[in-house]
Amino acid sequence: MNVSDSPFPSYEARRADIDAAWAIVEAHLAALPDPLDALAARFLASVSAGEARHRAYFQNPLAPPLLYMPLWLRDGLVGAGRAPAALDEALPRILAGTMLGYFYVRIQDDVLDDPERADRELLLLGNACFTGMIALLREALADHRGFWGAFDRAFVAFSRLTALEQRVVRSDEPYPELLFEEHCDKVAFARVPLLAVAALADRIDAEPAICALVHRLGVAYGLANDVLGWPRDLLAGHRTYLLAAAGLDHASLARVDAEAAGPSRNAARERLTEALRGDLYEGGRLRRTLQAAVTWHARAAEAARVLPLPAFEAFTAERIAWIEALDRQIVVMSLRRALGGARS
């Protein structure tokens, strides 16, 4: 399935803010001692899409609004007369620290998701990214006790739920909807920049609302990502929530792997894949999953109004329109399959 790689207008509007944070990150990574500086250059090259440099990374439609939500919260606080002067000064360091923290999370995820193909040496770069994040956030927030307690809760939630999800997707345990929704809070790291902005505005009491927003957005993205990534997940042997619901189990994967190498094994894998396609396309599971993602985006928008994040409404409309375009692609693919045409 192909999706547009053009940025959302709500992302494009904050390019200057994001570029200011990138400048800090690039300087930090370039100043690392050898060979960490070379590892950093390798990592940035790996997150560059085609001719687009790494600075376009967080503008990709597949990327959640990690760096944009703290900017939108700042705008909401300004509108409410609750934004201190120190906030604008601290924002570039908050965003840069968030970028480095995300790189740490991303590198770990790559190793967990596909240990055979992952660049494990980047784990050492991840250590430097983590300490760089802490240094930048401490510059921005000093020893703000309320923030650091909330930071710890976010990191523990991210770590715990990532571990729990890994155990389920690599097993044949039941994977009910409620468990999937719980696992989607593995995106808890996304709370960090919002908590930092809230803390500087003396609004650390907004932590429950921030948690609700990030969790709901995590479910929405988790559902859409399952739809987009199911062929890759199947190849990696990950029994995601979507694939588990479609009937995949590791016993079937083991039977495929037990086939003789070459044409026989390929034919067995194709039979398994085709059985899943029937449920996903003709059975309508992909479309139902995208409809659920739209519902969760609407729920996330409700949480955003509490904070408030004034630009979140426009982002939600853009994201839903993007999902609807993806849904139309699935309709076309389903019709082609029904007529005996191309497969996805």
Coordinates of C-alpha atoms in Angstrom, one line a residue:
M1 CA 0.0 0.0 0.0
N2 CA 1.3 3.4 -0.9
V3 CA 0.7 6.5 1.2
S4 CA 1.5 10.1 0.6
D5 CA 4.8 11.3 2.0
S6 CA 3.9 15.0 2.0
P7 CA 3.8 16.6 5.4
F8 CA 0.5 17.6 7.1
P9 CA -0.1 21.4 7.0
S10 CA -0.2 21.4 10.8
Y11 CA 3.3 19.9 10.7
E12 CA 4.7 22.2 8.0
A13 CA 3.6 25.3 10.0
R14 CA 6.1 24.6 12.7
R15 CA 9.1 23.9 10.5
A16 CA 11.2 26.8 12.1
D17 CA 10.6 25.5 15.6
I18 CA 11.6 22.0 14.6
D19 CA 14.7 23.2 12.7
A20 CA 15.9 25.1 15.8
A21 CA 15.7 21.9 17.8
W22 CA 17.5 19.9 15.0
A23 CA 20.4 22.4 15.1
I24 CA 20.9 21.6 18.8
V25 CA 20.7 17.8 18.1
E26 CA 23.0 17.9 15.2
A27 CA 25.6 19.9 17.2
H28 CA 25.3 17.4 20.1
L29 CA 25.8 14.4 17.9
A30 CA 28.6 15.9 15.9
A31 CA 30.5 16.6 19.1
L32 CA 30.4 13.0 20.3
P33 CA 33.8 11.3 20.4
D34 CA 34.9 8.8 17.8
P35 CA 33.3 6.3 16.9
L36 CA 30.0 7.6 18.3
D37 CA 30.0 10.5 16.0
A38 CA 30.2 8.1 13.0
L39 CA 27.4 6.0 14.5
A40 CA 25.3 9.1 14.8
A41 CA 25.9 10.0 11.1
R42 CA 25.0 6.4 10.2
F43 CA 21.8 6.6 12.2
L44 CA 20.7 9.9 10.7
A45 CA 21.3 8.5 7.3
S46 CA 19.1 5.5 8.1
V47 CA 16.1 7.7 9.0
S48 CA 16.4 9.8 5.9
A49 CA 13.8 8.9 3.3
G50 CA 15.2 9.0 -0.2
E51 CA 16.4 12.4 -1.1
A52 CA 14.7 13.9 2.0
R53 CA 17.3 14.6 4.7
H54 CA 16.8 13.5 8.3
R55 CA 15.2 16.9 9.2
A56 CA 12.1 15.6 7.4
Y57 CA 11.8 12.6 9.7
F58 CA 9.3 13.9 12.2
Q59 CA 7.1 15.5 9.4
N60 CA 6.4 12.1 7.8
P61 CA 2.6 11.3 8.0
L62 CA 3.5 8.0 9.6
A63 CA 5.2 9.8 12.5
P64 CA 3.0 10.8 15.4
P65 CA 3.0 14.5 16.5
L66 CA 5.6 14.0 19.2
L67 CA 7.3 17.3 18.7
Y68 CA 4.2 19.2 17.7
M69 CA 2.0 18.6 20.7
P70 CA 4.3 20.5 23.1
L71 CA 4.3 23.4 20.6
W72 CA 0.5 23.3 20.4
L73 CA 0.3 23.2 24.2
R74 CA 2.6 26.2 24.4
D75 CA 0.2 28.0 22.1
G76 CA -2.8 27.0 24.3
L77 CA -1.0 28.3 27.4
V78 CA -0.2 31.6 25.7
G79 CA -3.9 32.0 24.7
A80 CA -4.9 31.4 28.3
G81 CA -2.3 33.8 29.6
R82 CA -0.5 30.9 31.4
A83 CA 2.8 30.8 29.5
P84 CA 5.8 32.2 31.5
A85 CA 8.6 33.9 29.6
A86 CA 11.0 31.1 30.5
L87 CA 8.9 28.7 28.4
D88 CA 9.9 30.1 25.0
E89 CA 13.5 30.1 26.0
A90 CA 13.4 26.5 27.1
L91 CA 11.3 25.0 24.3
P92 CA 14.2 24.4 21.8
R93 CA 16.0 22.4 24.5
I94 CA 12.8 20.5 25.4
L95 CA 12.3 19.6 21.7
A96 CA 15.9 18.6 21.2
G97 CA 16.0 16.5 24.3
T98 CA 12.8 14.8 23.1
M99 CA 14.4 14.0 19.7
L100 CA 17.4 12.4 21.4
G101 CA 15.2 10.5 23.7
Y102 CA 13.1 9.3 20.8
F103 CA 16.3 8.1 19.0
Y104 CA 17.1 6.0 22.1
V105 CA 13.6 4.5 22.0
R106 CA 13.7 3.9 18.2
I107 CA 17.1 2.2 18.3
Q108 CA 15.8 -0.2 21.1
D109 CA 12.6 -0.9 19.2
D110 CA 14.5 -1.8 16.0
V111 CA 16.6 -4.3 17.9
L112 CA 13.6 -5.8 19.6
D113 CA 11.4 -6.0 16.5
D114 CA 14.0 -7.5 14.2
P115 CA 17.1 -8.6 16.1
E116 CA 18.7 -10.4 13.1
R117 CA 18.6 -7.4 10.8
A118 CA 19.0 -4.6 13.3
D119 CA 22.2 -2.5 13.6
R120 CA 23.0 -3.5 17.2
E121 CA 26.0 -1.2 17.4
L122 CA 23.6 1.7 17.4
L123 CA 22.6 0.6 21.0
L124 CA 25.9 2.3 22.1
L125 CA 24.8 5.5 20.4
G126 CA 21.5 5.2 22.1
N127 CA 23.3 5.5 25.5
A128 CA 24.7 8.9 24.4
C129 CA 21.3 9.9 23.2
F130 CA 19.7 9.1 26.5
T131 CA 22.3 11.1 28.5
G132 CA 22.0 13.9 26.1
M133 CA 18.2 14.0 26.6
I134 CA 18.7 14.1 30.4
A135 CA 21.2 17.0 30.1
L136 CA 19.0 19.1 27.8
L137 CA 15.9 18.5 29.9
R138 CA 17.8 19.4 33.1
E139 CA 18.9 22.6 31.5
A140 CA 15.3 23.4 30.7
L141 CA 13.7 22.3 33.9
A142 CA 16.5 22.2 36.5
D143 CA 15.4 20.1 39.5
H144 CA 11.6 20.5 39.0
R145 CA 10.5 17.6 41.3
G146 CA 7.1 17.3 39.8
F147 CA 8.4 16.9 36.3
W148 CA 11.1 14.3 37.1
G149 CA 8.6 12.2 39.0
A150 CA 6.3 12.2 36.0
F151 CA 9.2 11.6 33.7
D152 CA 10.1 8.5 35.6
R153 CA 6.5 7.2 35.4
A154 CA 6.5 7.7 31.7
F155 CA 9.7 5.8 31.2
V156 CA 8.6 2.9 33.4
A157 CA 5.3 2.7 31.5
F158 CA 7.1 2.7 28.1
S159 CA 9.5 0.0 29.3
R160 CA 7.0 -2.2 31.0
L161 CA 4.4 -2.2 28.2
T162 CA 6.9 -2.7 25.5
A163 CA 8.1 -5.8 27.3
L164 CA 4.6 -7.1 27.8
E165 CA 3.7 -6.5 24.2
Q166 CA 6.9 -8.3 23.0
R167 CA 5.9 -11.4 25.0
V168 CA 2.4 -11.6 23.5
V169 CA 3.4 -11.0 19.8
R170 CA 6.0 -13.7 20.1
S171 CA 3.5 -16.2 21.6
D172 CA 0.2 -17.7 20.8
E173 CA -1.5 -16.3 23.9
P174 CA -4.9 -14.8 23.4
Y175 CA -4.7 -11.2 22.3
P176 CA -8.0 -9.5 23.2
E177 CA -8.8 -5.9 22.3
L178 CA -8.5 -4.6 25.8
L179 CA -5.0 -6.0 26.1
F180 CA -3.9 -4.4 22.8
E181 CA -5.3 -1.1 24.0
E182 CA -3.3 -1.4 27.2
H183 CA -0.1 -2.2 25.3
C184 CA -0.6 0.9 23.1
D185 CA 0.4 3.0 26.1
K186 CA 4.0 1.9 25.3
V187 CA 4.1 5.3 23.6
A188 CA 4.2 6.8 27.1
F189 CA 7.5 8.5 26.2
A190 CA 5.4 11.0 24.2
R191 CA 4.2 12.4 27.5
V192 CA 7.7 13.8 28.3
P193 CA 7.7 17.0 26.2
L194 CA 4.1 17.8 27.1
L195 CA 5.0 17.3 30.8
A196 CA 8.0 19.5 30.4
V197 CA 5.9 22.4 29.0
A198 CA 3.2 21.9 31.6
A199 CA 5.7 21.9 34.4
L200 CA 7.3 25.2 33.3
A201 CA 3.8 26.7 33.3
D202 CA 3.1 25.4 36.8
R203 CA 0.6 22.9 35.4
I204 CA 2.1 19.6 36.3
D205 CA -1.4 18.8 37.6
A206 CA -2.3 18.2 33.9
E207 CA -0.4 14.9 34.0
P208 CA -3.7 12.8 34.0
A209 CA -5.0 14.6 30.9
I210 CA -1.6 14.3 29.2
C211 CA -1.6 10.6 29.9
A212 CA -5.1 10.2 28.5
L213 CA -4.2 12.1 25.3
V214 CA -1.0 10.1 24.6
H215 CA -2.7 6.8 25.3
R216 CA -5.6 7.4 23.0
L217 CA -3.3 8.7 20.3
G218 CA -1.2 5.6 20.8
V219 CA -4.2 3.3 20.2
A220 CA -5.1 5.3 17.0
Y221 CA -1.6 5.0 15.6
G222 CA -1.2 1.4 16.7
L223 CA -4.3 0.4 14.8
A224 CA -3.3 2.2 11.6
N225 CA 0.3 0.9 11.9
D226 CA -0.9 -2.6 12.1
V227 CA -2.8 -2.1 8.9
L228 CA 0.1 -0.5 7.1
G229 CA 2.7 -3.0 8.4
W230 CA 1.0 -6.4 8.3
P231 CA 3.2 -7.8 5.5
R232 CA 6.3 -6.8 7.3
D233 CA 5.1 -8.0 10.6
L234 CA 4.2 -11.4 9.1
L235 CA 7.6 -11.7 7.5
A236 CA 9.2 -11.0 10.9
G237 CA 7.0 -13.5 12.6
H238 CA 5.2 -10.9 14.8
R239 CA 1.7 -11.9 15.7
T240 CA 0.3 -8.4 16.1
Y241 CA -3.2 -7.7 17.3
L242 CA -4.4 -7.4 13.8
L243 CA -2.8 -10.7 12.6
A244 CA -3.9 -12.5 15.7
A245 CA -7.4 -11.5 15.0
A246 CA -7.1 -12.6 11.4
G247 CA -6.1 -16.1 12.7
L248 CA -2.3 -16.1 12.6
D249 CA -0.6 -18.4 15.1
H250 CA 3.1 -19.3 15.6
A251 CA 2.3 -23.0 15.0
S252 CA 1.4 -22.1 11.4
L253 CA 4.6 -20.1 11.0
A254 CA 6.6 -23.0 12.4
R255 CA 5.0 -25.4 9.8
V256 CA 6.0 -23.0 7.1
D257 CA 9.6 -22.9 8.4
A258 CA 9.6 -26.7 8.6
E259 CA 9.0 -27.0 4.8
A260 CA 12.0 -27.7 2.7
A261 CA 14.0 -24.6 1.7
G262 CA 13.2 -23.1 -1.7
P263 CA 10.0 -23.4 -3.7
S264 CA 8.2 -25.6 -1.2
R265 CA 8.7 -23.2 1.6
N266 CA 7.8 -20.2 -0.5
A267 CA 4.6 -21.9 -1.6
A268 CA 3.7 -22.8 2.0
R269 CA 4.3 -19.2 3.1
E270 CA 2.2 -17.9 0.2
R271 CA -0.7 -20.2 1.2
L272 CA -0.6 -18.8 4.7
T273 CA -0.4 -15.2 3.5
E274 CA -3.3 -15.7 1.1
A275 CA -5.5 -17.1 3.9
L276 CA -4.8 -14.0 5.9
R277 CA -5.4 -11.7 2.9
G278 CA -8.9 -13.2 2.6
D279 CA -9.8 -12.2 6.1
L280 CA -8.0 -8.8 5.9
Y281 CA -9.5 -7.7 2.5
E282 CA -12.6 -9.6 1.6
G283 CA -13.4 -10.1 5.3
G284 CA -13.2 -6.4 5.8
R285 CA -10.8 -6.5 8.8
L286 CA -8.4 -3.9 7.5
R287 CA -11.3 -1.4 6.9
R288 CA -12.8 -2.1 10.4
T289 CA -9.4 -1.5 11.9
L290 CA -9.0 1.8 10.2
Q291 CA -12.5 2.8 11.3
A292 CA -11.5 2.0 14.9
A293 CA -8.4 4.2 14.4
V294 CA -10.7 7.1 13.4
T295 CA -12.8 6.6 16.5
W296 CA -9.6 6.7 18.7
H297 CA -8.4 9.9 17.0
A298 CA -11.7 11.5 17.8
R299 CA -11.3 10.4 21.5
A300 CA -7.7 11.8 21.5
A301 CA -9.1 15.2 20.3
E302 CA -11.5 15.2 23.2
A303 CA -8.6 14.8 25.6
A304 CA -6.6 17.5 23.8
R305 CA -9.4 20.1 24.4
V306 CA -8.9 19.7 28.2
L307 CA -5.3 20.9 28.1
P308 CA -5.9 22.8 25.6
L309 CA -3.9 22.1 22.3
P310 CA -5.6 24.5 19.8
A311 CA -4.0 23.1 16.7
F312 CA -4.9 19.5 17.6
E313 CA -8.3 19.8 15.9
A314 CA -6.7 20.6 12.6
F315 CA -4.2 17.8 13.0
T316 CA -7.0 15.3 13.8
A317 CA -8.9 16.4 10.6
E318 CA -5.8 15.9 8.5
R319 CA -5.0 12.6 10.0
I320 CA -8.5 11.2 9.6
A321 CA -8.5 12.4 6.0
W322 CA -5.2 10.5 5.5
I323 CA -6.7 7.4 7.0
E324 CA -9.8 7.7 4.8
A325 CA -7.5 7.9 1.7
L326 CA -5.8 4.7 2.9
D327 CA -9.2 3.1 3.3
R328 CA -10.1 4.0 -0.3
Q329 CA -6.9 2.2 -1.4
I330 CA -8.0 -0.9 0.5
V331 CA -11.4 -0.8 -1.2
V332 CA -9.6 -0.7 -4.6
M333 CA -7.3 -3.6 -3.6
S334 CA -10.3 -5.6 -2.4
L335 CA -12.1 -5.1 -5.7
R336 CA -9.0 -6.1 -7.7
R337 CA -8.7 -9.3 -5.6
A338 CA -12.4 -10.1 -6.1
L339 CA -11.8 -9.8 -9.9
G340 CA -8.6 -11.9 -9.7
G341 CA -6.2 -9.0 -10.1
A342 CA -3.2 -7.7 -8.2
R343 CA -2.4 -8.7 -4.7
S344 CA -0.9 -6.5 -2.0

